[in-house]
PDB file of C-alpha atoms in Angstrom:
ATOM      1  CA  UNK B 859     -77.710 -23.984-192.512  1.00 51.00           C
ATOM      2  CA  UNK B 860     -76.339 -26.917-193.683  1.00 63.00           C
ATOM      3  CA  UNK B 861     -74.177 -28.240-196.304  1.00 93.00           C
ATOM      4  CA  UNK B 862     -71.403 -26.156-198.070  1.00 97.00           C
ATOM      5  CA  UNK B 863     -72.324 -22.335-198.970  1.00 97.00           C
ATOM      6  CA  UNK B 864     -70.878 -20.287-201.515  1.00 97.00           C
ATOM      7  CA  UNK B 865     -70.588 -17.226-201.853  1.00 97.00           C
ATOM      8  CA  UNK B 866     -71.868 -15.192-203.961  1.00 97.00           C
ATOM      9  CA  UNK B 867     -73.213 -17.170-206.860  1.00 96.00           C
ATOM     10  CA  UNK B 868     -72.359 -14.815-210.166  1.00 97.00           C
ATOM     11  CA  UNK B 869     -69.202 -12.411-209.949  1.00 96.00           C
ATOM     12  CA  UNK B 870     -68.233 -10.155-212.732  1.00 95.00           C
ATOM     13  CA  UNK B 871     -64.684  -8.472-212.551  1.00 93.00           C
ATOM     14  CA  UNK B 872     -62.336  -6.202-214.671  1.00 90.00           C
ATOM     15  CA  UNK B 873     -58.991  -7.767-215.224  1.00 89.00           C
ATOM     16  CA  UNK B 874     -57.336  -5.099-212.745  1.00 88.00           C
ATOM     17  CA  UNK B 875     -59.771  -5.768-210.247  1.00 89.00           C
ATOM     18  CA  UNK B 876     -59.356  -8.054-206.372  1.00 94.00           C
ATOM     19  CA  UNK B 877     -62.254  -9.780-205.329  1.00 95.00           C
ATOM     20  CA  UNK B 878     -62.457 -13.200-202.850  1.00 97.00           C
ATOM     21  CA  UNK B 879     -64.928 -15.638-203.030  1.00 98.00           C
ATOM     22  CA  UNK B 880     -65.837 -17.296-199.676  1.00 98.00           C
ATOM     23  CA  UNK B 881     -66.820 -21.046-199.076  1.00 98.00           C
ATOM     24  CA  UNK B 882     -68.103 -22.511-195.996  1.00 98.00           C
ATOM     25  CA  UNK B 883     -69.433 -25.784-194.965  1.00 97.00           C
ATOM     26  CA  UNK B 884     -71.396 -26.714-191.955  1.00 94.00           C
ATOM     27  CA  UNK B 885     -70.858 -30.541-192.116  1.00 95.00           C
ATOM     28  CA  UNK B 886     -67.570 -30.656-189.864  1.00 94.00           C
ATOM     29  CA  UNK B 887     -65.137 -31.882-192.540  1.00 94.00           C
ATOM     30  CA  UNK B 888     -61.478 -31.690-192.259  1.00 93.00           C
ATOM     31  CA  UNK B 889     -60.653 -30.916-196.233  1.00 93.00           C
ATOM     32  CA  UNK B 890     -61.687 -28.581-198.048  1.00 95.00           C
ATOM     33  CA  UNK B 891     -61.270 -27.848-202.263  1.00 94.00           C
ATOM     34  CA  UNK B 892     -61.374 -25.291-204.616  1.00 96.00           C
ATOM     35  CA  UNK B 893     -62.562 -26.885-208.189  1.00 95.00           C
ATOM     36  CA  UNK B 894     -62.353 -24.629-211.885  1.00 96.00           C
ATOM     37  CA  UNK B 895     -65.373 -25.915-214.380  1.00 95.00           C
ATOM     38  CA  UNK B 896     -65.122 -24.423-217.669  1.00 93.00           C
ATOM     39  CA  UNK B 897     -67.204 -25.578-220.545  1.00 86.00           C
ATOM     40  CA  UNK B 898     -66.050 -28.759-222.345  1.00 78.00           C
ATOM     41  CA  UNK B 899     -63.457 -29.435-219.547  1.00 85.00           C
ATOM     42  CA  UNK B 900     -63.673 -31.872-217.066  1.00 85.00           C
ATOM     43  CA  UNK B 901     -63.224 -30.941-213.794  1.00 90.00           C
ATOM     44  CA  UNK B 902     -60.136 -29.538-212.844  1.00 91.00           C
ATOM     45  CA  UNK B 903     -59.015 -29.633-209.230  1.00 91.00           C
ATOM     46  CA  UNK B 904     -56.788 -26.731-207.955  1.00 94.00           C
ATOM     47  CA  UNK B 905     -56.446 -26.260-204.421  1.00 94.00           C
ATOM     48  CA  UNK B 906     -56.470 -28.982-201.598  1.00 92.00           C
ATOM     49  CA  UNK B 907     -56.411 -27.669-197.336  1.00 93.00           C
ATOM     50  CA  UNK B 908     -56.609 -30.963-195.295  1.00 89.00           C
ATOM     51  CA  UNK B 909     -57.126 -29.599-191.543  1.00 90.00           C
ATOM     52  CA  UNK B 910     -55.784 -26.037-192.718  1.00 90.00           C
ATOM     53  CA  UNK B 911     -52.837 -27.146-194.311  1.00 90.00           C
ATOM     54  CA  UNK B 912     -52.698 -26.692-198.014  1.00 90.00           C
ATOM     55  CA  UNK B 913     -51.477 -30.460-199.063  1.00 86.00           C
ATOM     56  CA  UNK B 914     -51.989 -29.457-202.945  1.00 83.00           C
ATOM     57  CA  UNK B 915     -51.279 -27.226-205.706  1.00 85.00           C
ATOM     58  CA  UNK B 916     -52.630 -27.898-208.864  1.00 83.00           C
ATOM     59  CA  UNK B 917     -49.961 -25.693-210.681  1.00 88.00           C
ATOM     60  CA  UNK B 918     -52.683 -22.897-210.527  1.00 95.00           C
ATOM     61  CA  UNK B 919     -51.347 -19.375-211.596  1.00 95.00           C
ATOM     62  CA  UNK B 920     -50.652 -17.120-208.429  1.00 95.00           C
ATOM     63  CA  UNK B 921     -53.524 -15.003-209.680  1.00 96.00           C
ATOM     64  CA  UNK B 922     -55.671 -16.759-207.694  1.00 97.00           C
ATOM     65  CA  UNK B 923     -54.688 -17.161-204.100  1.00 96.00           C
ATOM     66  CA  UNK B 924     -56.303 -19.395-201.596  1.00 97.00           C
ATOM     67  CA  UNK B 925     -57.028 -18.893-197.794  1.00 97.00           C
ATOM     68  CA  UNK B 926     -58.135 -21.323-195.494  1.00 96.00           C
ATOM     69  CA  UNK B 927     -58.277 -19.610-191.621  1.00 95.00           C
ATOM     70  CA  UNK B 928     -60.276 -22.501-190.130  1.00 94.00           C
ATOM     71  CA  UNK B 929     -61.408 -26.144-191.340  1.00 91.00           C
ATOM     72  CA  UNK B 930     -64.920 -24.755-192.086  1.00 95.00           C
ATOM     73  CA  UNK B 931     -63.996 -21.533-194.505  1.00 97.00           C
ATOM     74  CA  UNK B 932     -62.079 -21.287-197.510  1.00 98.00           C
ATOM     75  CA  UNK B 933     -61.203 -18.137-199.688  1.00 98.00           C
ATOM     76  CA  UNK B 934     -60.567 -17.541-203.221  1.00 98.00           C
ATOM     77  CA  UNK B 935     -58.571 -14.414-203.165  1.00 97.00           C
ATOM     78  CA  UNK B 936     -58.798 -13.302-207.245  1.00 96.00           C
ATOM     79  CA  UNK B 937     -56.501 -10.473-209.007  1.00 94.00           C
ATOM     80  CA  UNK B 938     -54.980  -9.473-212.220  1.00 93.00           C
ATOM     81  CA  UNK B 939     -57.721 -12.177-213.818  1.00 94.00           C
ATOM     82  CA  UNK B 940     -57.773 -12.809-217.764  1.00 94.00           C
ATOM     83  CA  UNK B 941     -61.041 -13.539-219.653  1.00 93.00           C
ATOM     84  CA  UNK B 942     -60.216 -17.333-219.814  1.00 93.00           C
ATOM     85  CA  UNK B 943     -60.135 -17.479-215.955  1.00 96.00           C
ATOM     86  CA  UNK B 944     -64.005 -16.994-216.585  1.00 96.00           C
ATOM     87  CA  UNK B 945     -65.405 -19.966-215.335  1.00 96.00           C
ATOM     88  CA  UNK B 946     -67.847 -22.184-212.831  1.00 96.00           C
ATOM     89  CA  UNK B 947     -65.706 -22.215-209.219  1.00 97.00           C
ATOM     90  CA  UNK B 948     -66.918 -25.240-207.033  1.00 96.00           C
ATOM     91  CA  UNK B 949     -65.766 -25.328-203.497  1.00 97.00           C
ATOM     92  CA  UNK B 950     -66.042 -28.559-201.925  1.00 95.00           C
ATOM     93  CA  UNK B 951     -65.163 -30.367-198.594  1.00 95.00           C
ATOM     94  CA  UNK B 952     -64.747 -34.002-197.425  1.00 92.00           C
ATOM     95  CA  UNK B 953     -64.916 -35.754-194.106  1.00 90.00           C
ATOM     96  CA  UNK B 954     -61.214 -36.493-194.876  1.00 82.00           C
ATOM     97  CA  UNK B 955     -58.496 -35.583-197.850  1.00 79.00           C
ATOM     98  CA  UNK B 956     -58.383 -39.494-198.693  1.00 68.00           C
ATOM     99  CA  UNK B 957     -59.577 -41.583-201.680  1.00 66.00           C
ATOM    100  CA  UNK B 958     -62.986 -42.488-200.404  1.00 77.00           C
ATOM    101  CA  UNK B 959     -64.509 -39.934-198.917  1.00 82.00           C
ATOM    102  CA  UNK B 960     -66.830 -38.429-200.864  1.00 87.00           C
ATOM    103  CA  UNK B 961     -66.836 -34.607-202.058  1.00 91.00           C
ATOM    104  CA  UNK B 962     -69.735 -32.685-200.958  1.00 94.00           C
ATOM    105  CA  UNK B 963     -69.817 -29.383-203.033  1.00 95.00           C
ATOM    106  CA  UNK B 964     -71.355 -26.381-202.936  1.00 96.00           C
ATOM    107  CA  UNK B 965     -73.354 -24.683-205.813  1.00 95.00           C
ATOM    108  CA  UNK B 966     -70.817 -22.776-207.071  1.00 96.00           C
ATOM    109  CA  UNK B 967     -69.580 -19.100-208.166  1.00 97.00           C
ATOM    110  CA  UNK B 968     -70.191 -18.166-211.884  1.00 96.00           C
ATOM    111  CA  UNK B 969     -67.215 -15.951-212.527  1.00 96.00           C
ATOM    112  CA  UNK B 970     -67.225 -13.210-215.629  1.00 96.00           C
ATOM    113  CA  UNK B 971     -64.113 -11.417-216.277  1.00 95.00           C
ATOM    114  CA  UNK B 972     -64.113  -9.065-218.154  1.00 92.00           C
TER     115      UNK B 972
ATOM    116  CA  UNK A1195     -51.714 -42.245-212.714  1.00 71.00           C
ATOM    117  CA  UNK A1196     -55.605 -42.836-213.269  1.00 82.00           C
ATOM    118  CA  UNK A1197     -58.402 -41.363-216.424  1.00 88.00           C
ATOM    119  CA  UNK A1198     -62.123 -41.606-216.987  1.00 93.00           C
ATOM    120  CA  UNK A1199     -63.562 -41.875-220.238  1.00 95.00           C
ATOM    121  CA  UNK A1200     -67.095 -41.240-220.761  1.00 96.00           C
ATOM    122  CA  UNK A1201     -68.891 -42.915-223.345  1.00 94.00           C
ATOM    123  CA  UNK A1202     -71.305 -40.422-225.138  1.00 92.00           C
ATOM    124  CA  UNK A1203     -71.481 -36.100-224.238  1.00 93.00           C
ATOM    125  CA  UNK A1204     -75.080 -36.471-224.729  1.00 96.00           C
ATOM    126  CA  UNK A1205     -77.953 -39.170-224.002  1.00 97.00           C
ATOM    127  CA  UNK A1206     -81.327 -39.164-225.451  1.00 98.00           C
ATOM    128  CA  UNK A1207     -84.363 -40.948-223.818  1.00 97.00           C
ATOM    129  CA  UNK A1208     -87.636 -41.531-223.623  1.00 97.00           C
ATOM    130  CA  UNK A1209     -89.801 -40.913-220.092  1.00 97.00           C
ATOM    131  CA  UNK A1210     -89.761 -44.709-218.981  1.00 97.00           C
ATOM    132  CA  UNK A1211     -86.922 -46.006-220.644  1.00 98.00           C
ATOM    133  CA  UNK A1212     -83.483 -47.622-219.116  1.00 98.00           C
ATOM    134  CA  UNK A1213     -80.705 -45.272-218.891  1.00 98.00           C
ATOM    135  CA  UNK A1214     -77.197 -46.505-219.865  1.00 98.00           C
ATOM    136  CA  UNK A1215     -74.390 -44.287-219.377  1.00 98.00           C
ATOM    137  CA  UNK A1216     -71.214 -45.445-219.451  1.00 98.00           C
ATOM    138  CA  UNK A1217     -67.977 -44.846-217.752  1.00 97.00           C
ATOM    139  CA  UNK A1218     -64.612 -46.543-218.231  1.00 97.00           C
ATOM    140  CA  UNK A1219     -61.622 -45.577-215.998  1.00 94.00           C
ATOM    141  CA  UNK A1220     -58.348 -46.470-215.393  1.00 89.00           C
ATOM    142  CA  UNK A1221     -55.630 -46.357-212.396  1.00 82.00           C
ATOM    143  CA  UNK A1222     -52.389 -47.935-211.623  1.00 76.00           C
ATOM    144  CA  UNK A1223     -54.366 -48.952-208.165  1.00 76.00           C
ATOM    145  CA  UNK A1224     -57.401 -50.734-207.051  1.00 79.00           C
ATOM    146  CA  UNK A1225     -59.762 -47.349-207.602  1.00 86.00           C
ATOM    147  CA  UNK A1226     -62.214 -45.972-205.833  1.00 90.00           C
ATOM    148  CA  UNK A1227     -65.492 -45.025-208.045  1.00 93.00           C
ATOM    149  CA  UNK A1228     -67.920 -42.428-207.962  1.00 94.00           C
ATOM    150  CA  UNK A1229     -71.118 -41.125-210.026  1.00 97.00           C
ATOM    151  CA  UNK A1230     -72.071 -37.600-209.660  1.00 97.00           C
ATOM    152  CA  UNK A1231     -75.334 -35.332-210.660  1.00 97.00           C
ATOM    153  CA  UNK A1232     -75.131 -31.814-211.702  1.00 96.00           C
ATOM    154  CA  UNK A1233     -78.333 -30.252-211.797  1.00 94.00           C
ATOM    155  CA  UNK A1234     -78.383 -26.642-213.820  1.00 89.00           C
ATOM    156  CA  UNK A1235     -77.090 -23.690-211.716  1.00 85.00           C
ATOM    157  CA  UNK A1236     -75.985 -26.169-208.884  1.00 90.00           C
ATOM    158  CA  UNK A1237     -72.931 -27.889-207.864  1.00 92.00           C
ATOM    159  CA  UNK A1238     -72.650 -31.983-207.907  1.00 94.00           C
ATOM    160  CA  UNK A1239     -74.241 -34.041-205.949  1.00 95.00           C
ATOM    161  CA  UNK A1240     -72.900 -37.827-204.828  1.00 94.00           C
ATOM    162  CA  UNK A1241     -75.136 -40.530-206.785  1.00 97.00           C
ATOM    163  CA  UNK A1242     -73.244 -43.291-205.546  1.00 96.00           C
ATOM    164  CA  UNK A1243     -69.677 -44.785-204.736  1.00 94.00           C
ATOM    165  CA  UNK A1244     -67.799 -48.110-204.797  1.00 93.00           C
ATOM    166  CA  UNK A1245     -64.719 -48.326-202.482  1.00 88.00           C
ATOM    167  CA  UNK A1246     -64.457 -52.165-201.627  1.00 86.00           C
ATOM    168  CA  UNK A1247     -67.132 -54.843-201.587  1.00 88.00           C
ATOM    169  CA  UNK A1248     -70.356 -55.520-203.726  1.00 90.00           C
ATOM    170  CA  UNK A1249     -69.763 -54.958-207.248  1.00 92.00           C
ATOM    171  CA  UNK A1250     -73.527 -53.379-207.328  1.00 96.00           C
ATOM    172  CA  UNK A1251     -74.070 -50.370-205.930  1.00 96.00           C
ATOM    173  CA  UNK A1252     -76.851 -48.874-205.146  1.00 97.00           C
ATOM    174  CA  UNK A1253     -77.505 -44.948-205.099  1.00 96.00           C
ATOM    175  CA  UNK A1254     -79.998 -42.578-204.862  1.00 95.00           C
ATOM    176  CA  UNK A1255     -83.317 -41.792-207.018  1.00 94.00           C
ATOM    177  CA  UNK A1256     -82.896 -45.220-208.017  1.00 96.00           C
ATOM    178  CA  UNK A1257     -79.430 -45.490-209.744  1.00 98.00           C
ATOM    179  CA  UNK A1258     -76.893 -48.237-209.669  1.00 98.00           C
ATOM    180  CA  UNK A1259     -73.639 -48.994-211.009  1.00 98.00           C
ATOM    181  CA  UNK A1260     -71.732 -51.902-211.575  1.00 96.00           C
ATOM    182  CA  UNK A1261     -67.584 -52.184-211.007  1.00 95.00           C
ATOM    183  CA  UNK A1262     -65.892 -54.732-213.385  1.00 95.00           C
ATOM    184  CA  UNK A1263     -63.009 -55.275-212.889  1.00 92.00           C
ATOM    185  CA  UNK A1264     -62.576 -57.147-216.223  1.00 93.00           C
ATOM    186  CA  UNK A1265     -63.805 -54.240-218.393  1.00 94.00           C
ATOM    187  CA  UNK A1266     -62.338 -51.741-216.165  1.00 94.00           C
ATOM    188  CA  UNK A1267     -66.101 -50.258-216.353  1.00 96.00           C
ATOM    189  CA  UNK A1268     -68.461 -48.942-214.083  1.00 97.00           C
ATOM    190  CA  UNK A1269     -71.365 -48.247-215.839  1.00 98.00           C
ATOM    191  CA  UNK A1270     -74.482 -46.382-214.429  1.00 98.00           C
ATOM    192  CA  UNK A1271     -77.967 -47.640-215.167  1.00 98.00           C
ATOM    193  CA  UNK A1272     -81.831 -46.913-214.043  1.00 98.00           C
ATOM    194  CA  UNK A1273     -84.193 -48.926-215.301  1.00 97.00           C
ATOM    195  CA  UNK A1274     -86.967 -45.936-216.106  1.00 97.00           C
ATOM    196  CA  UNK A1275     -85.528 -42.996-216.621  1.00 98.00           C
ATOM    197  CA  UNK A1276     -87.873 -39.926-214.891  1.00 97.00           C
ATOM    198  CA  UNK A1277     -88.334 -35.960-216.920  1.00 97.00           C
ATOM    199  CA  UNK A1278     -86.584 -34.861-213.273  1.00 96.00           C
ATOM    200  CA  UNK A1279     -83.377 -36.842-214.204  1.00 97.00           C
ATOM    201  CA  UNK A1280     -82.627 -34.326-217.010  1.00 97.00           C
ATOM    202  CA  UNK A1281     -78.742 -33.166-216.190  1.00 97.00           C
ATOM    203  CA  UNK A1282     -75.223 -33.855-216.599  1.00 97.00           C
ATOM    204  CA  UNK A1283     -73.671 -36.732-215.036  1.00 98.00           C
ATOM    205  CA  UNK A1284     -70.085 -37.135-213.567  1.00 97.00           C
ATOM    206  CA  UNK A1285     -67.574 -40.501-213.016  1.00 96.00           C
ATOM    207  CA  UNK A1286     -65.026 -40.380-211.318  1.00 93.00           C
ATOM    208  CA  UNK A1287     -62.102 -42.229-210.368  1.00 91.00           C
ATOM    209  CA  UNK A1288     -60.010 -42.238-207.511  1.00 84.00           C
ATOM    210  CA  UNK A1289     -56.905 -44.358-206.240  1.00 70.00           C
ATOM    211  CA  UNK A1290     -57.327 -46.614-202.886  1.00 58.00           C
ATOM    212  CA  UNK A1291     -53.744 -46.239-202.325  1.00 54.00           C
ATOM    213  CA  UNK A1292     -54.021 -46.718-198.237  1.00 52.00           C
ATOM    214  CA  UNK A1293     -56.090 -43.604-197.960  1.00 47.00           C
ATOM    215  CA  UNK A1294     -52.884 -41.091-199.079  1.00 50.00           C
ATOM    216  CA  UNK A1295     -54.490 -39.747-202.649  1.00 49.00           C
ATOM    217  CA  UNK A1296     -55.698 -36.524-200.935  1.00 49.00           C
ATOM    218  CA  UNK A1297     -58.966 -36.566-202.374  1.00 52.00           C
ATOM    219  CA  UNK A1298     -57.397 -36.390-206.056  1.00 73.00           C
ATOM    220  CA  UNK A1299     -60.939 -37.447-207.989  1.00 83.00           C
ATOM    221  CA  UNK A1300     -60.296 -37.815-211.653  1.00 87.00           C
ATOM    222  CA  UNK A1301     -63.404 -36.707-213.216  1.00 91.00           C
ATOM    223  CA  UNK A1302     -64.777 -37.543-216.876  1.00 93.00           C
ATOM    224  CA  UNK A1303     -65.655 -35.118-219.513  1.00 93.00           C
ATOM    225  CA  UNK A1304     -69.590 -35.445-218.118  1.00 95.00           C
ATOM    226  CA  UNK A1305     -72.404 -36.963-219.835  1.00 97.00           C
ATOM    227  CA  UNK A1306     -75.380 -34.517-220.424  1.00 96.00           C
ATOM    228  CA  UNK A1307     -79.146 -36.644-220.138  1.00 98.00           C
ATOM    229  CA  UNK A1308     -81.446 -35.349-221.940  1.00 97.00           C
ATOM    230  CA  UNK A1309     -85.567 -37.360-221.031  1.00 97.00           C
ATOM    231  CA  UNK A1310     -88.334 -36.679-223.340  1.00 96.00           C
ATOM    232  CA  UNK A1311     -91.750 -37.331-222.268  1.00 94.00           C
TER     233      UNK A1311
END
Protein backbone atom coordinates (compact mmCIF):
# COMPACT_ATOMS: atom_id res chain seq x y z
CA UNK A 1 0.00 0.00 0.00
CA UNK A 2 0.90 3.30 -0.41
CA UNK A 3 -0.12 6.69 0.45
CA UNK A 4 -2.20 7.58 3.62
CA UNK A 5 -5.20 5.05 4.57
CA UNK A 6 -8.13 5.78 6.47
CA UNK A 7 -10.03 4.02 8.18
CA UNK A 8 -13.10 3.22 7.78
CA UNK A 9 -14.63 5.55 5.26
CA UNK A 10 -18.46 6.21 6.70
CA UNK A 11 -19.03 5.95 10.63
CA UNK A 12 -22.36 6.44 12.19
CA UNK A 13 -22.48 6.88 16.09
CA UNK A 14 -25.03 7.64 18.94
CA UNK A 15 -24.02 10.59 20.98
CA UNK A 16 -23.15 8.18 24.05
CA UNK A 17 -21.19 6.08 21.96
CA UNK A 18 -16.70 5.65 21.73
CA UNK A 19 -15.43 4.87 18.53
CA UNK A 20 -11.57 5.70 17.01
CA UNK A 21 -10.83 6.29 13.67
CA UNK A 22 -7.35 5.10 12.53
CA UNK A 23 -4.98 6.85 9.93
CA UNK A 24 -1.90 5.51 8.52
CA UNK A 25 0.49 6.52 5.92
CA UNK A 26 3.10 4.53 4.18
CA UNK A 27 5.16 7.48 2.75
CA UNK A 28 7.66 7.85 5.83
CA UNK A 29 6.59 11.34 6.96
CA UNK A 30 7.38 12.78 10.25
CA UNK A 31 3.86 14.87 10.80
CA UNK A 32 0.92 13.82 10.80
CA UNK A 33 -2.85 15.88 10.95
CA UNK A 34 -6.19 15.42 11.79
CA UNK A 35 -8.46 17.94 9.51
CA UNK A 36 -12.67 18.58 10.29
CA UNK A 37 -14.56 19.42 6.72
CA UNK A 38 -18.01 20.37 7.22
CA UNK A 39 -20.11 21.78 4.47
CA UNK A 40 -19.63 25.50 3.66
CA UNK A 41 -16.50 25.62 5.95
CA UNK A 42 -13.18 25.78 4.90
CA UNK A 43 -10.93 23.52 6.19
CA UNK A 44 -10.36 23.50 9.67
CA UNK A 45 -7.16 22.07 11.08
CA UNK A 46 -7.30 20.44 14.59
CA UNK A 47 -4.61 18.30 15.59
CA UNK A 48 -0.81 18.55 14.62
CA UNK A 49 1.96 15.30 15.89
CA UNK A 50 5.39 16.30 14.39
CA UNK A 51 7.62 13.02 15.12
CA UNK A 52 4.95 11.90 17.86
CA UNK A 53 4.79 14.94 19.64
CA UNK A 54 1.55 16.77 19.48
CA UNK A 55 2.97 20.50 18.54
CA UNK A 56 -0.84 21.75 18.07
CA UNK A 57 -4.19 22.12 19.40
CA UNK A 58 -6.64 23.71 17.48
CA UNK A 59 -8.85 24.50 20.61
CA UNK A 60 -10.75 21.22 19.65
CA UNK A 61 -13.31 20.06 22.38
CA UNK A 62 -11.83 17.09 24.51
CA UNK A 63 -14.53 14.99 22.90
CA UNK A 64 -12.34 14.05 20.46
CA UNK A 65 -9.00 12.77 21.60
CA UNK A 66 -6.03 12.12 19.46
CA UNK A 67 -3.33 9.30 19.59
CA UNK A 68 -0.32 9.14 17.76
CA UNK A 69 1.88 5.74 19.00
CA UNK A 70 4.31 5.92 16.07
CA UNK A 71 5.11 8.53 13.15
CA UNK A 72 3.10 6.34 10.70
CA UNK A 73 -0.47 5.95 12.74
CA UNK A 74 -2.71 8.38 14.11
CA UNK A 75 -6.05 7.88 16.11
CA UNK A 76 -9.15 9.75 16.47
CA UNK A 77 -10.45 8.54 19.73
CA UNK A 78 -14.43 9.97 19.52
CA UNK A 79 -17.00 10.12 22.64
CA UNK A 80 -19.90 11.97 24.01
CA UNK A 81 -20.22 13.40 20.11
CA UNK A 82 -23.11 16.02 19.22
CA UNK A 83 -24.85 16.03 15.79
CA UNK A 84 -22.75 19.08 14.62
CA UNK A 85 -19.51 17.06 15.14
CA UNK A 86 -20.99 15.25 11.96
CA UNK A 87 -18.60 15.90 9.47
CA UNK A 88 -15.78 14.85 6.62
CA UNK A 89 -12.43 13.86 8.94
CA UNK A 90 -9.21 14.11 6.71
CA UNK A 91 -6.06 12.73 8.14
CA UNK A 92 -3.06 13.91 6.54
CA UNK A 93 0.81 13.69 6.86
CA UNK A 94 3.83 15.70 5.60
CA UNK A 95 7.47 14.95 5.05
CA UNK A 96 7.92 17.63 7.77
CA UNK A 97 5.49 19.97 10.16
CA UNK A 98 6.96 23.16 8.23
CA UNK A 99 5.45 25.68 5.77
CA UNK A 100 6.37 23.97 2.56
CA UNK A 101 5.91 20.68 2.70
CA UNK A 102 3.07 19.65 1.17
CA UNK A 103 0.00 17.72 2.88
CA UNK A 104 -0.68 14.42 1.47
CA UNK A 105 -4.20 13.31 2.73
CA UNK A 106 -6.04 10.48 2.89
CA UNK A 107 -9.69 10.00 1.61
CA UNK A 108 -11.30 10.61 4.55
CA UNK A 109 -13.98 9.31 7.27
CA UNK A 110 -17.64 10.48 6.70
CA UNK A 111 -18.83 10.74 10.26
CA UNK A 112 -22.87 10.62 11.17
CA UNK A 113 -23.81 11.24 14.64
CA UNK A 114 -26.63 10.69 15.53
CA UNK B 1 -1.77 36.05 10.72
CA UNK B 2 -2.61 34.91 7.01
CA UNK B 3 -6.50 34.36 4.89
CA UNK B 4 -7.50 33.08 1.49
CA UNK B 5 -10.27 34.40 -0.32
CA UNK B 6 -11.69 32.59 -3.13
CA UNK B 7 -13.21 34.32 -5.85
CA UNK B 8 -16.48 32.49 -6.95
CA UNK B 9 -18.15 28.97 -4.86
CA UNK B 10 -19.00 27.79 -8.21
CA UNK B 11 -17.45 27.86 -11.91
CA UNK B 12 -19.25 27.06 -15.01
CA UNK B 13 -17.50 25.92 -18.28
CA UNK B 14 -17.61 24.66 -21.36
CA UNK B 15 -15.46 21.23 -22.44
CA UNK B 16 -12.47 23.21 -24.11
CA UNK B 17 -12.60 26.36 -22.53
CA UNK B 18 -9.84 28.23 -20.15
CA UNK B 19 -10.44 27.83 -16.57
CA UNK B 20 -9.92 30.87 -14.28
CA UNK B 21 -10.22 30.42 -10.72
CA UNK B 22 -9.07 32.76 -8.56
CA UNK B 23 -7.42 32.93 -5.24
CA UNK B 24 -6.27 35.95 -3.24
CA UNK B 25 -4.43 35.46 0.11
CA UNK B 26 -2.85 37.27 2.58
CA UNK B 27 0.03 36.80 5.38
CA UNK B 28 2.12 38.98 7.51
CA UNK B 29 5.14 36.79 5.77
CA UNK B 30 6.47 35.94 2.44
CA UNK B 31 3.74 32.83 1.99
CA UNK B 32 3.98 29.74 0.79
CA UNK B 33 1.06 28.79 -1.87
CA UNK B 34 -0.74 25.83 -2.68
CA UNK B 35 -3.72 24.58 -5.08
CA UNK B 36 -5.53 21.53 -4.13
CA UNK B 37 -8.18 19.01 -5.97
CA UNK B 38 -10.92 17.30 -4.21
CA UNK B 39 -12.43 14.78 -6.22
CA UNK B 40 -16.07 13.44 -4.77
CA UNK B 41 -15.73 10.86 -1.93
CA UNK B 42 -11.86 11.48 -1.80
CA UNK B 43 -9.53 13.53 0.12
CA UNK B 44 -7.27 16.46 -1.64
CA UNK B 45 -4.84 16.01 -3.75
CA UNK B 46 -1.61 18.58 -4.30
CA UNK B 47 -2.13 20.46 -7.81
CA UNK B 48 0.74 22.53 -7.37
CA UNK B 49 2.87 24.79 -4.91
CA UNK B 50 4.98 27.97 -4.93
CA UNK B 51 7.55 28.27 -2.07
CA UNK B 52 10.40 30.53 -3.60
CA UNK B 53 11.41 31.05 -7.21
CA UNK B 54 9.44 31.19 -10.61
CA UNK B 55 6.37 33.06 -10.30
CA UNK B 56 4.75 30.25 -12.79
CA UNK B 57 4.15 27.17 -11.59
CA UNK B 58 3.46 24.39 -13.15
CA UNK B 59 1.23 21.39 -11.79
CA UNK B 60 -0.33 18.47 -12.74
CA UNK B 61 -3.12 17.57 -15.51
CA UNK B 62 -1.98 20.66 -16.96
CA UNK B 63 -2.62 23.45 -14.34
CA UNK B 64 -0.59 26.48 -13.49
CA UNK B 65 -0.68 29.28 -11.24
CA UNK B 66 0.80 32.48 -11.09
CA UNK B 67 2.18 34.32 -7.58
CA UNK B 68 1.94 38.18 -7.69
CA UNK B 69 3.17 39.64 -5.41
CA UNK B 70 1.55 42.98 -6.40
CA UNK B 71 -2.04 41.65 -6.33
CA UNK B 72 -1.32 39.39 -3.54
CA UNK B 73 -2.97 36.71 -6.08
CA UNK B 74 -2.27 33.43 -7.17
CA UNK B 75 -4.62 32.56 -9.57
CA UNK B 76 -5.05 29.03 -11.15
CA UNK B 77 -5.60 28.65 -14.87
CA UNK B 78 -5.78 25.69 -17.69
CA UNK B 79 -6.14 26.64 -20.88
CA UNK B 80 -8.94 23.75 -21.91
CA UNK B 81 -10.71 22.72 -19.31
CA UNK B 82 -11.40 18.56 -19.59
CA UNK B 83 -15.32 16.79 -18.32
CA UNK B 84 -12.62 14.82 -15.78
CA UNK B 85 -11.71 18.21 -14.11
CA UNK B 86 -15.24 18.43 -12.62
CA UNK B 87 -14.50 19.02 -8.59
CA UNK B 88 -13.82 21.39 -5.95
CA UNK B 89 -10.68 23.20 -5.81
CA UNK B 90 -8.61 24.35 -2.72
CA UNK B 91 -5.86 27.52 -2.13
CA UNK B 92 -4.07 27.69 0.36
CA UNK B 93 -1.75 29.80 2.10
CA UNK B 94 0.97 29.19 4.29
CA UNK B 95 3.73 31.39 6.10
CA UNK B 96 7.63 30.84 5.08
CA UNK B 97 8.54 31.97 8.43
CA UNK B 98 12.09 29.87 8.51
CA UNK B 99 10.23 26.62 8.29
CA UNK B 100 8.53 27.06 12.13
CA UNK B 101 4.58 27.39 10.92
CA UNK B 102 4.00 23.67 11.69
CA UNK B 103 2.25 22.95 8.66
CA UNK B 104 -0.57 25.64 9.60
CA UNK B 105 -2.22 25.77 5.76
CA UNK B 106 -4.89 28.38 5.64
CA UNK B 107 -7.34 27.03 3.29
CA UNK B 108 -10.12 29.00 1.20
CA UNK B 109 -13.76 28.41 1.28
CA UNK B 110 -13.16 25.99 -2.08
CA UNK B 111 -14.24 26.65 -5.48
CA UNK B 112 -16.61 23.91 -6.93
CA UNK B 113 -15.90 23.41 -11.18
CA UNK B 114 -18.50 22.45 -12.77
CA UNK B 115 -17.40 21.35 -17.18
CA UNK B 116 -20.17 20.87 -19.54
CA UNK B 117 -19.56 19.10 -22.66
Amino acid sequence: ETGVTQTPRHLVMGMTNKKSLKCEQHLGHNAMYWYKQSAKKPLELMFVYNFKEQTENNSVPSRFSPECPNSSHLFLHLHTLQPEDSALYLCASSQEAGGNSPLHFGNGTRLTVT
Amino acid sequence: AQSVTQLGSHVSVSEGALVLLRCNYSSSVPPYLFWYVQYPNQGLQLLLKYTTGATLVKGINGFEAEFKKSETSFHLTKPSAHMSDAAEYFCAVSGNAGGTSYGKLTFGQGTILTVHP
